[in-house]
Structures are given as structure tokens and as C-alpha cells.
Amino acid sequence: MKSLEELAVIRDKMQALVNLRNEATDCTKIVVGMATCGIAAGARPVLKAFSDGIQEKGIKDVMVIQEGCIGLCQYEPIVEVTAPGKEKVTYVKMTAEKAAEVIEQHIIGGNVVTKYTINSAM
Amino acid sequence: MFSEISLHILDIVQNSISARASLIEITVNIDNTSDTLTVIIKDNGSGMTDDELSKAVDPFYTTRTTRKNGFGVPFFKAASEMTGGSFEISSEKGKGTAVKAVFVLSSIDRMPLGNMTDTLISLIDTNCRIDFIYNYSVDERSFTLDTRQLKKTLGNVPIDLPEVTVFLTRYLDDNTAEVSGGRKY
Ligand SMILES: Nc1ncnc2c1ncn2[C@@H]1O[C@H](COP(=O)(O)OP(=O)(O)OP(=O)(O)O)[C@@H](O)[C@H]1O
Ligand code: FES
Ligand SMILES: [Mg+2]
């Protein structure tokens, strides 16, 4: 059975980084809608793609949050991205592949991926 | 509707989160002798009155305002009963709620348990202020993950740090495989 001992080692290693993170208050928020309709439409792999992608690329100052109903079932999975000082961008009918594009172009590059936004879907 | 029991669990736990629970206990027990897979989700959220509770299994009831029907609970109930299993939900206003679904393990209508690691990591990483207990057992073997214990060890190191997530993913996968004795349920 794998034990939790390794966790204390990770804690000691990460302590320094944590203090840095606490100072970073201006952070981009990525909200994934996880109501029944969202999960059925495939929200879990989308959430995972965002968390994994952000971890792999070592992007700081980004929070991935899960929320219940966003109120637009037919557009699920829905993801809302809010960068500090910018307006909220709503991405619809997301997939893990689209999430990777959003990370690359929007989160890292600062350019909204217009073709996946709700405005282009309507 | 869902392809895995683990997606139902993710969805049912969402109700506990909406009910502002601070502690959510998820139990998955597989018993080959009684041929059952039992899922129990218990929370200390706002709970329901008897009236609200009787409506919760009705697909036309929801307290959500954006859509008329609640699907989560009725779907989970149908998924378990379809296998010849059973479903129970009990709740007390102000105390919390418990949902119990029993699936017949060998039923061809039973969907696979699926990826519980993904479900748990999604929950733990995006709800840092909620504590989760996960009990997984197959016959005589079992393991438990309790985020209260993890957070105590971590001190001020957040549980959603990448390094911690990587460790927890491996921890859950390895222990699940060991408890399952190499079998996939
Ligand atoms: N753990 C719980 N604690 C308190 N109330 C609950 C709980 N689970 C269900 N309920 C109540 O029962 C209703 C129905 O739940 P259900 O999951 O079926 O639908 P929903 O959450 O409203 O919508 P959906 O799951 O389809 O997005 C909820 O709106 C809520 O009022
Ligand atoms: S129920 Fe589908 S977005 Fe709210
Ligand atoms: Mg629900």
C-alpha cells in the first residue's frame, strides 16, 4: 500500500514556492460548469485538461474552479475565463482539445479564441 | 446518460457542494460474495425537509432556477435500479444528506465504476475548502483517503499544487489497483 510519507517531503520542498503564490493576488480565473448537464456533456475531461495543461506548462497565477449550473445547458461544457482587468470570456461546447488551444492562445498568449466563444455560437 | 458510475458520483457530490457541505464522505464498496457494488455519499450540508426529500427523487423537482427539472438524483436512482439493485436517500434539515445506491455487480446493465481518481482529483482540486473522505473496499481489502489528514501534513502548502496533485493521482491509482487485486470494476 502506498503511504502518505512522501507528502511531507513534497511539503518541505514546496514551502518556498507557496509564499510566492500567496503574494500573487491578481490571478486569472478559469471556471468550469459542472452541473449534471455539464458533466454529461463532457465537463470532467475539460476540467482535467485545464488543470493538467496549466500544471504541465508551469503557468502561475491561474486558478481553475468548478462551479455548478452556469445556466446554458445547450452550450455545455461551458468554461468562463476572467483575466485580471479584462471582461469575462465564455467558451462553449468545450472539449479537452479546445481547452489546450485556449491555454496556448488565451491564457499564455493573451488572445481570445473567438471561434469557441458563446458569441460565435449564437 | 452517464457512461461511468464515477461520473454519477461527481454529479451527486455537486449537490452536496451546492448544499454548502464542509465534509463529504464517499464510499465505494465492492462485495463479490453478495455480488454488489455499493456507493454511499454522505454530506453535512443544509439537508432537506421530508417534503423536499420526497421531491428530490422526482425528475420534475429542483431548487435550481435556470432549468425546470433536476436530473442528478433520478438518474443515479435509475442507473442502480436498472441492475436489480436499490436506491435510498435520507436527509435531515440542517444536518445533512446521505445517498446510497446498490448496483448488482454482475448485471450486464451495470456501467463500469470508471475513473474514480479523476472524479476525486477534480473535486479535491477545485473545492479546497471542502474536506473529502474516500473509502474504497473490495471484499476484505480497503483503503481510505481523508483530506483533513492530508491538509494537516501539508500545513500551509495548498492541496491543489501540481506536485501534490501528481502525488495524489499516483496514490489513488496505486492503492485502487492494489485493493482491486488487479481487476477492473
Ligand atoms: N445533498 C443534498 N443536500 C441538499 N439538497 C439536495 C441534495 N441533493 C439533492 N438536493 C435537492 O434535490 C434537488 C434535486 O437534485 P438533482 O441533483 O436531482 O437536481 P439538481 O441538482 O437540481 O439539478 P441537476 O443535478 O440536474 O443539475 C436539488 O435541487 C436540491 O434541492
Ligand atoms: S442546468 Fe445546465 S447549465 Fe445549468
Ligand atoms: Mg444535481
Short mmCIF file of C-alpha atoms and ligand atoms in Angstrom, two decimals:
data_model
loop_
_atom_site.label_atom_id
_atom_site.label_comp_id
_atom_site.label_asym_id
_atom_site.label_seq_id
_atom_site.Cartn_x
_atom_site.Cartn_y
_atom_site.Cartn_z
CA MET A 1 0.00 0.00 0.00
CA LYS A 2 1.32 3.40 -0.98
CA SER A 3 1.80 5.61 2.08
CA LEU A 4 1.44 9.33 2.70
CA GLU A 5 5.04 9.77 3.92
CA GLU A 6 6.09 11.27 0.61
CA LEU A 7 3.64 14.10 1.20
CA ALA A 8 5.77 15.59 3.97
CA VAL A 9 8.75 15.63 1.59
CA ILE A 10 6.66 17.47 -1.01
CA ARG A 11 5.53 19.96 1.64
CA ASP A 12 9.11 20.79 2.63
CA LYS A 13 10.09 21.23 -1.00
CA MET A 14 7.12 23.46 -1.83
CA GLN A 15 7.17 25.74 1.21
CA ALA A 16 9.24 28.45 -0.52
CA LEU A 17 7.07 28.50 -3.61
CA VAL A 18 3.93 28.83 -1.52
CA ASN A 19 5.00 32.14 -0.06
CA LEU A 20 5.45 33.46 -3.59
CA ARG A 21 2.00 32.25 -4.59
CA ASN A 22 0.33 33.97 -1.65
CA GLU A 23 1.60 37.30 -2.93
CA ALA A 24 0.16 36.78 -6.38
CA THR A 25 -3.33 38.13 -5.87
CA ASP A 26 -4.06 39.13 -9.47
CA CYS A 27 -4.85 35.83 -10.99
CA THR A 28 -6.79 34.55 -13.99
CA LYS A 29 -9.84 32.51 -13.12
CA ILE A 30 -10.98 29.56 -15.21
CA VAL A 31 -14.45 28.42 -14.19
CA VAL A 32 -15.80 25.10 -15.48
CA GLY A 33 -19.55 24.42 -15.22
CA MET A 34 -20.11 21.05 -13.57
CA ALA A 35 -23.90 20.69 -13.30
CA THR A 36 -25.45 17.37 -14.37
CA CYS A 37 -25.81 18.63 -17.93
CA GLY A 38 -22.18 19.80 -17.96
CA ILE A 39 -20.82 16.50 -16.68
CA ALA A 40 -22.99 14.59 -19.16
CA ALA A 41 -21.70 16.78 -21.99
CA GLY A 42 -18.10 16.00 -21.00
CA ALA A 43 -17.05 18.62 -18.46
CA ARG A 44 -14.78 16.31 -16.45
CA PRO A 45 -12.18 15.81 -19.21
CA VAL A 46 -12.33 19.56 -19.94
CA LEU A 47 -11.65 20.40 -16.28
CA LYS A 48 -8.82 17.87 -16.26
CA ALA A 49 -7.36 19.27 -19.49
CA PHE A 50 -7.21 22.74 -17.94
CA SER A 51 -5.71 21.58 -14.62
CA ASP A 52 -3.20 19.27 -16.32
CA GLY A 53 -2.29 21.78 -19.04
CA ILE A 54 -1.66 24.53 -16.54
CA GLN A 55 0.43 22.25 -14.37
CA GLU A 56 2.46 20.90 -17.28
CA LYS A 57 3.23 24.33 -18.64
CA GLY A 58 4.05 25.59 -15.15
CA ILE A 59 1.70 28.57 -15.52
CA LYS A 60 1.36 30.54 -12.31
CA ASP A 61 -1.40 32.91 -11.23
CA VAL A 62 -4.20 30.84 -12.68
CA MET A 63 -6.99 29.29 -10.68
CA VAL A 64 -9.18 26.51 -12.06
CA ILE A 65 -12.52 26.48 -10.30
CA GLN A 66 -15.53 24.24 -10.66
CA GLU A 67 -19.00 25.66 -10.46
CA GLY A 68 -22.48 24.17 -10.61
CA CYS A 69 -25.02 25.44 -13.06
CA ILE A 70 -23.98 28.27 -15.38
CA GLY A 71 -27.46 28.35 -16.90
CA LEU A 72 -26.87 27.48 -20.55
CA CYS A 73 -27.38 23.71 -20.81
CA GLN A 74 -27.38 23.53 -24.59
CA TYR A 75 -23.89 25.06 -24.70
CA GLU A 76 -22.24 22.77 -22.14
CA PRO A 77 -19.43 22.11 -21.38
CA ILE A 78 -19.03 25.81 -20.60
CA VAL A 79 -15.83 27.47 -19.43
CA GLU A 80 -15.54 31.08 -18.28
CA VAL A 81 -12.15 32.75 -18.35
CA THR A 82 -11.59 36.01 -16.49
CA ALA A 83 -8.16 37.64 -16.67
CA PRO A 84 -7.41 40.46 -14.22
CA GLY A 85 -8.82 43.75 -15.51
CA LYS A 86 -10.44 42.05 -18.51
CA GLU A 87 -14.02 41.12 -19.28
CA LYS A 88 -15.22 37.58 -18.75
CA VAL A 89 -14.93 35.34 -21.84
CA THR A 90 -17.42 32.48 -22.14
CA TYR A 91 -16.31 29.43 -24.12
CA VAL A 92 -18.98 26.90 -25.10
CA LYS A 93 -19.16 23.25 -26.22
CA MET A 94 -15.65 22.71 -24.95
CA THR A 95 -13.51 19.62 -25.35
CA ALA A 96 -10.09 18.68 -23.99
CA GLU A 97 -8.56 19.60 -27.38
CA LYS A 98 -10.20 23.04 -27.41
CA ALA A 99 -9.02 23.52 -23.82
CA ALA A 100 -5.41 23.00 -24.94
CA GLU A 101 -5.89 25.71 -27.59
CA VAL A 102 -7.40 28.10 -25.06
CA ILE A 103 -4.45 27.56 -22.72
CA GLU A 104 -1.96 28.18 -25.51
CA GLN A 105 -3.60 31.19 -27.16
CA HIS A 106 -5.67 32.86 -24.44
CA ILE A 107 -4.06 32.01 -21.09
CA ILE A 108 -0.46 32.16 -22.35
CA GLY A 109 -0.81 34.34 -25.46
CA GLY A 110 -3.46 36.74 -24.21
CA ASN A 111 -5.62 36.34 -27.34
CA VAL A 112 -9.22 35.21 -27.00
CA VAL A 113 -10.01 32.13 -29.13
CA THR A 114 -13.02 33.78 -30.72
CA LYS A 115 -14.28 30.76 -32.67
CA TYR A 116 -15.14 28.91 -29.43
CA THR A 117 -16.85 31.78 -27.62
CA ILE A 118 -20.56 31.95 -27.00
CA ASN A 119 -20.88 34.94 -29.31
CA SER A 120 -19.74 32.92 -32.31
CA ALA A 121 -22.05 30.04 -31.31
CA MET A 122 -25.20 32.15 -31.22
CA MET B 1 -26.89 9.22 -19.75
CA PHE B 2 -23.55 8.77 -18.00
CA SER B 3 -21.09 6.13 -19.08
CA GLU B 4 -19.45 5.58 -15.69
CA ILE B 5 -20.57 5.37 -12.07
CA SER B 6 -17.73 7.76 -11.22
CA LEU B 7 -19.48 10.48 -13.27
CA HIS B 8 -22.69 9.92 -11.30
CA ILE B 9 -20.65 10.29 -8.11
CA LEU B 10 -19.11 13.55 -9.37
CA ASP B 11 -22.62 14.79 -10.12
CA ILE B 12 -24.23 13.71 -6.83
CA VAL B 13 -21.36 15.28 -4.87
CA GLN B 14 -22.13 18.50 -6.75
CA ASN B 15 -25.45 18.57 -4.88
CA SER B 16 -23.57 18.31 -1.57
CA ILE B 17 -21.34 21.19 -2.64
CA SER B 18 -24.41 23.27 -3.60
CA ALA B 19 -25.84 22.44 -0.17
CA ARG B 20 -22.73 24.06 1.34
CA ALA B 21 -21.33 20.91 2.91
CA SER B 22 -17.92 21.19 4.56
CA LEU B 23 -17.35 17.44 4.82
CA ILE B 24 -18.33 14.90 2.17
CA GLU B 25 -17.74 11.19 2.58
CA ILE B 26 -17.75 8.94 -0.48
CA THR B 27 -17.75 5.19 -0.03
CA VAL B 28 -17.40 2.59 -2.78
CA ASN B 29 -17.72 -0.97 -1.54
CA ILE B 30 -17.45 -3.95 -3.84
CA ASP B 31 -18.53 -7.29 -2.43
CA ASN B 32 -18.09 -10.27 -4.72
CA THR B 33 -19.88 -12.61 -2.31
CA SER B 34 -23.10 -10.62 -2.27
CA ASP B 35 -22.47 -9.56 -5.90
CA THR B 36 -22.94 -5.87 -5.11
CA LEU B 37 -21.24 -2.55 -5.76
CA THR B 38 -22.45 -0.04 -3.19
CA VAL B 39 -21.94 3.71 -3.39
CA ILE B 40 -22.67 5.94 -0.38
CA ILE B 41 -22.34 9.73 -0.47
CA LYS B 42 -22.83 11.47 2.85
CA ASP B 43 -22.62 15.20 3.49
CA ASN B 44 -23.09 17.66 6.34
CA GLY B 45 -24.76 20.26 4.12
CA SER B 46 -28.07 22.05 4.53
CA GLY B 47 -30.17 18.88 4.26
CA MET B 48 -33.81 18.67 3.22
CA THR B 49 -37.20 18.57 4.91
CA ASP B 50 -39.27 15.41 4.42
CA ASP B 51 -41.24 17.21 1.76
CA GLU B 52 -38.13 18.38 -0.13
CA LEU B 53 -36.65 14.90 0.22
CA SER B 54 -39.63 13.14 -1.34
CA LYS B 55 -39.40 15.56 -4.25
CA ALA B 56 -35.64 15.10 -4.73
CA VAL B 57 -36.14 11.73 -6.47
CA ASP B 58 -38.78 13.27 -8.73
CA PRO B 59 -37.26 14.40 -12.04
CA PHE B 60 -39.52 17.43 -12.08
CA TYR B 61 -38.14 18.86 -8.87
CA THR B 62 -35.18 21.17 -8.49
CA THR B 63 -34.31 24.22 -6.41
CA ARG B 64 -32.14 25.42 -9.24
CA THR B 65 -33.73 28.36 -11.03
CA THR B 66 -32.25 28.10 -14.52
CA ARG B 67 -33.99 24.92 -15.61
CA LYS B 68 -37.18 23.18 -14.50
CA ASN B 69 -36.00 19.62 -13.93
CA GLY B 70 -33.44 18.12 -11.60
CA PHE B 71 -31.74 15.16 -13.21
CA GLY B 72 -28.87 14.09 -10.99
CA VAL B 73 -30.71 12.13 -8.29
CA PRO B 74 -33.32 10.46 -10.56
CA PHE B 75 -30.59 9.34 -13.00
CA PHE B 76 -28.48 7.82 -10.26
CA LYS B 77 -31.54 6.04 -8.88
CA ALA B 78 -32.45 4.68 -12.32
CA ALA B 79 -28.88 3.54 -13.01
CA SER B 80 -28.75 1.45 -9.82
CA GLU B 81 -32.29 0.07 -10.02
CA MET B 82 -31.81 -0.92 -13.64
CA THR B 83 -29.27 -3.53 -12.47
CA GLY B 84 -31.74 -5.01 -9.99
CA GLY B 85 -30.13 -3.02 -7.17
CA SER B 86 -31.64 -0.46 -4.82
CA PHE B 87 -31.54 3.23 -4.01
CA GLU B 88 -32.06 5.17 -0.78
CA ILE B 89 -31.78 8.82 0.13
CA SER B 90 -32.16 10.17 3.64
CA SER B 91 -31.79 13.71 4.86
CA GLU B 92 -32.29 15.93 7.86
CA LYS B 93 -32.75 19.68 7.56
CA GLY B 94 -29.71 21.42 8.98
CA LYS B 95 -27.77 18.17 9.44
CA GLY B 96 -27.05 16.69 6.04
CA THR B 97 -27.91 14.10 3.45
CA ALA B 98 -26.95 10.53 2.63
CA VAL B 99 -27.44 8.84 -0.73
CA LYS B 100 -26.96 5.11 -1.08
CA ALA B 101 -27.06 3.23 -4.38
CA VAL B 102 -26.57 -0.51 -4.63
CA PHE B 103 -25.68 -1.95 -8.04
CA VAL B 104 -25.76 -5.66 -8.86
CA LEU B 105 -22.11 -6.27 -9.72
CA SER B 106 -22.61 -8.95 -12.38
CA SER B 107 -25.57 -7.29 -14.10
CA ILE B 108 -24.95 -6.55 -17.76
CA ASP B 109 -26.76 -3.26 -17.17
CA ARG B 110 -24.18 -2.13 -14.61
CA MET B 111 -21.92 0.53 -16.06
CA PRO B 112 -18.25 0.37 -15.04
CA LEU B 113 -17.13 2.24 -11.94
CA GLY B 114 -14.85 4.22 -14.25
CA ASN B 115 -12.16 6.66 -13.27
CA MET B 116 -12.64 7.48 -9.57
CA THR B 117 -9.21 9.08 -9.45
CA ASP B 118 -10.30 11.73 -11.98
CA THR B 119 -13.53 12.32 -10.08
CA LEU B 120 -11.74 12.71 -6.74
CA ILE B 121 -8.93 14.89 -8.06
CA SER B 122 -11.49 17.16 -9.78
CA LEU B 123 -13.37 17.51 -6.52
CA ILE B 124 -10.36 17.98 -4.24
CA ASP B 125 -8.52 20.42 -6.52
CA THR B 126 -11.40 22.76 -7.12
CA ASN B 127 -13.01 22.75 -3.67
CA CYS B 128 -10.06 23.44 -1.39
CA ARG B 129 -12.29 24.49 1.48
CA ILE B 130 -14.30 21.27 1.49
CA ASP B 131 -12.96 18.10 3.08
CA PHE B 132 -13.44 14.74 1.42
CA ILE B 133 -13.19 11.23 2.78
CA TYR B 134 -12.95 8.43 0.25
CA ASN B 135 -13.33 4.81 1.31
CA TYR B 136 -12.70 2.13 -1.29
CA SER B 137 -13.02 -1.53 -0.48
CA VAL B 138 -13.14 -4.79 -2.39
CA ASP B 139 -14.08 -7.80 -0.26
CA GLU B 140 -11.57 -7.79 2.66
CA ARG B 141 -9.18 -5.18 1.28
CA SER B 142 -9.66 -1.43 1.68
CA PHE B 143 -8.06 1.99 1.80
CA THR B 144 -9.19 5.45 2.88
CA LEU B 145 -8.17 8.91 1.80
CA ASP B 146 -9.06 11.76 4.16
CA THR B 147 -8.20 15.29 3.01
CA ARG B 148 -8.27 16.52 6.62
CA GLN B 149 -5.26 14.29 7.26
CA LEU B 150 -3.59 15.44 4.02
CA LYS B 151 -4.10 19.10 4.87
CA LYS B 152 -2.68 18.57 8.35
CA THR B 153 0.50 17.14 6.83
CA LEU B 154 0.64 19.87 4.17
CA GLY B 155 0.35 22.78 6.62
CA ASN B 156 0.18 25.99 4.56
CA VAL B 157 1.07 24.20 1.31
CA PRO B 158 -2.16 24.16 -0.72
CA ILE B 159 -3.63 20.79 -1.66
CA ASP B 160 -4.15 21.84 -5.30
CA LEU B 161 -0.45 22.43 -6.04
CA PRO B 162 0.62 20.45 -9.14
CA GLU B 163 3.21 18.45 -7.19
CA VAL B 164 0.56 17.43 -4.65
CA THR B 165 -1.93 16.54 -7.39
CA VAL B 166 0.61 14.35 -9.14
CA PHE B 167 1.30 12.55 -5.88
CA LEU B 168 -2.40 12.12 -5.05
CA THR B 169 -3.16 10.78 -8.52
CA ARG B 170 -0.48 8.12 -8.14
CA TYR B 171 -1.55 7.42 -4.57
CA LEU B 172 -5.17 6.84 -5.61
CA ASP B 173 -4.30 4.82 -8.72
CA ASP B 174 -1.81 2.56 -6.93
CA ASN B 175 -4.00 1.89 -3.91
CA THR B 176 -7.08 1.34 -6.05
CA ALA B 177 -5.21 -1.22 -8.16
CA GLU B 178 -3.89 -2.97 -5.08
CA VAL B 179 -7.28 -3.13 -3.35
CA SER B 180 -8.90 -4.29 -6.60
CA GLY B 181 -6.35 -7.08 -6.89
CA GLY B 182 -5.60 -6.04 -10.47
CA ARG B 183 -9.23 -6.34 -11.53
CA LYS B 184 -11.18 -3.51 -13.13
CA TYR B 185 -14.67 -2.92 -11.82
N1 LIG C 1 -27.06 16.56 -0.85
C1 LIG C 1 -28.12 17.39 -0.92
N2 LIG C 1 -28.34 18.33 0.02
C2 LIG C 1 -29.39 19.18 -0.06
N3 LIG C 1 -30.31 19.17 -1.06
C3 LIG C 1 -30.15 18.26 -2.04
C4 LIG C 1 -29.07 17.32 -2.03
N4 LIG C 1 -29.18 16.53 -3.13
C5 LIG C 1 -30.27 16.95 -3.80
N5 LIG C 1 -30.86 18.00 -3.16
C6 LIG C 1 -32.08 18.73 -3.60
O1 LIG C 1 -32.73 17.94 -4.57
C7 LIG C 1 -32.84 18.66 -5.81
C8 LIG C 1 -32.68 17.71 -6.97
O2 LIG C 1 -31.34 17.28 -7.11
P1 LIG C 1 -30.83 16.82 -8.54
O3 LIG C 1 -29.38 16.54 -8.47
O4 LIG C 1 -31.71 15.70 -8.99
O5 LIG C 1 -31.11 18.06 -9.47
P2 LIG C 1 -30.37 19.48 -9.45
O6 LIG C 1 -29.09 19.40 -8.72
O7 LIG C 1 -31.37 20.48 -9.01
O8 LIG C 1 -30.09 19.67 -10.99
P3 LIG C 1 -29.05 18.87 -11.89
O9 LIG C 1 -28.39 17.84 -10.99
O10 LIG C 1 -29.88 18.24 -12.95
O11 LIG C 1 -28.08 19.87 -12.39
C9 LIG C 1 -31.78 19.75 -5.73
O12 LIG C 1 -32.15 20.88 -6.48
C10 LIG C 1 -31.74 20.05 -4.25
O13 LIG C 1 -32.76 20.96 -3.90
S1 FES C 2 -28.50 23.03 -15.63
FE1 FES C 2 -27.39 23.07 -17.45
S2 FES C 2 -26.25 24.84 -17.26
FE2 FES C 2 -27.48 24.83 -15.53
MG MG C 3 -27.69 17.79 -9.08
#
